Amino acid sequence: MKLSLAIASLATILSHECAAFTAPRARQLIVPSNNLNRQSSGGTSCFSTLVDEADTITSTNTKQGVTEEEMQASYISQTVEESQKSYLDDGFVFGLDGSGLERPKGKDASVVVEGDSLETTPKQVAIVTATFAGQALIAANAIHHLYTQTDGNLPLTAMSSLAVIVSSWIVADFGSGVFHWSVDNYGNGRTPVMGNIIAAFQGHHSAPWTITYRGFCNNVWKLCIPFGLPTVAAINYLAGDNSMVSLFFAFFCATEIMSQELHKWSHMTKKETPAIVNALQDLGITIGRVPHAQHHLAPYDGNYCIVSGLCNEALDNSGFFRWMEHEIYKINGVESNAWKLDPELRARTLRGEYRLSQ
């Protein structure tokens, strides 16, 4: 329960910046200002979601002497403002349903974060290399201390290290689910520290195949921010002489970073991935194509774990994420993006029916 409350607190902080993501600016509907008068002079507006509200406003303001032309101009101006929102703003859900925007056609790559690209840069290579090298050194040092603590008993050291690594892998799957759920449903491009990651995860739903065009370092480097050397070093310092804790979290953080590459493999065909990757997916060691494809069905409310997917069934059947969303809503009134896509999901959650429908 303490773990759940801690996770809820983290997501609550993210949700203060809460808003769903919008698709890239190039795909947005923008009405030039010099067209306002032409559109307001008698054309039929296609923004049906605001018709009832506009009619009500028109009825009220007409009594106050406001002309119909002024009202139309004001209405169009409001709509233009809404349509120009970017991934930095609030109000849209993944740039898809209800946004007035469309998915990219075919399998064209769609980079959603301003300043991002599919090109691997020396900076990304340096960050990823330094991160994994540092984590490997911390893990190796932990194993060395464990070897010393067992008085040089190699079999015991090996078995203990393997047990820690396996348990870390399982917990990392759970962690990837919590992380994925939080950035999918809360925050936007303006969220401090995590903004680019949030925008990238939410924008992934608009063109999921884009991830397959990324090289390794280009794909994983953003996750070196929350799971990089400062995090591992801090935990290692707090762990003191506990070599198992140091090894557990060094491997845990490395796995969380790698989860984005495992995620990428789940979007690639068997012909596009090495045989070892296909074998790992078939064995359930890494997230498979079919299980992850279930996450990409609107409202994107389940199957969040992307390391192995081992925890997905238990989390979805228990209603863990719906319970978290309800708790956050009770704290600050912020709704998850999944609720915005599916009003029925919202209603069920508010009634306390947390289990994900099958």
Short mmCIF file of C-alpha atoms in Angstrom, two decimals, residues 50-62 71-72 75:
data_model
loop_
_atom_site.label_atom_id
_atom_site.label_comp_id
_atom_site.label_asym_id
_atom_site.label_seq_id
_atom_site.Cartn_x
_atom_site.Cartn_y
_atom_site.Cartn_z
CA LEU A 50 -18.75 24.07 -30.23
CA VAL A 51 -22.06 24.66 -32.01
CA ASP A 52 -24.34 24.35 -29.00
CA GLU A 53 -22.10 26.51 -26.87
CA ALA A 54 -21.79 29.11 -29.63
CA ASP A 55 -25.55 29.23 -30.11
CA THR A 56 -26.04 29.84 -26.40
CA ILE A 57 -23.45 32.60 -26.36
CA THR A 58 -24.94 34.18 -29.49
CA SER A 59 -28.42 34.20 -27.97
CA THR A 60 -27.17 35.88 -24.81
CA ASN A 61 -24.94 38.45 -26.45
CA THR A 62 -27.50 39.45 -29.10
CA MET A 71 -20.01 36.91 -32.77
CA GLN A 72 -18.96 34.80 -35.77
CA TYR A 75 -16.22 32.20 -32.50
#
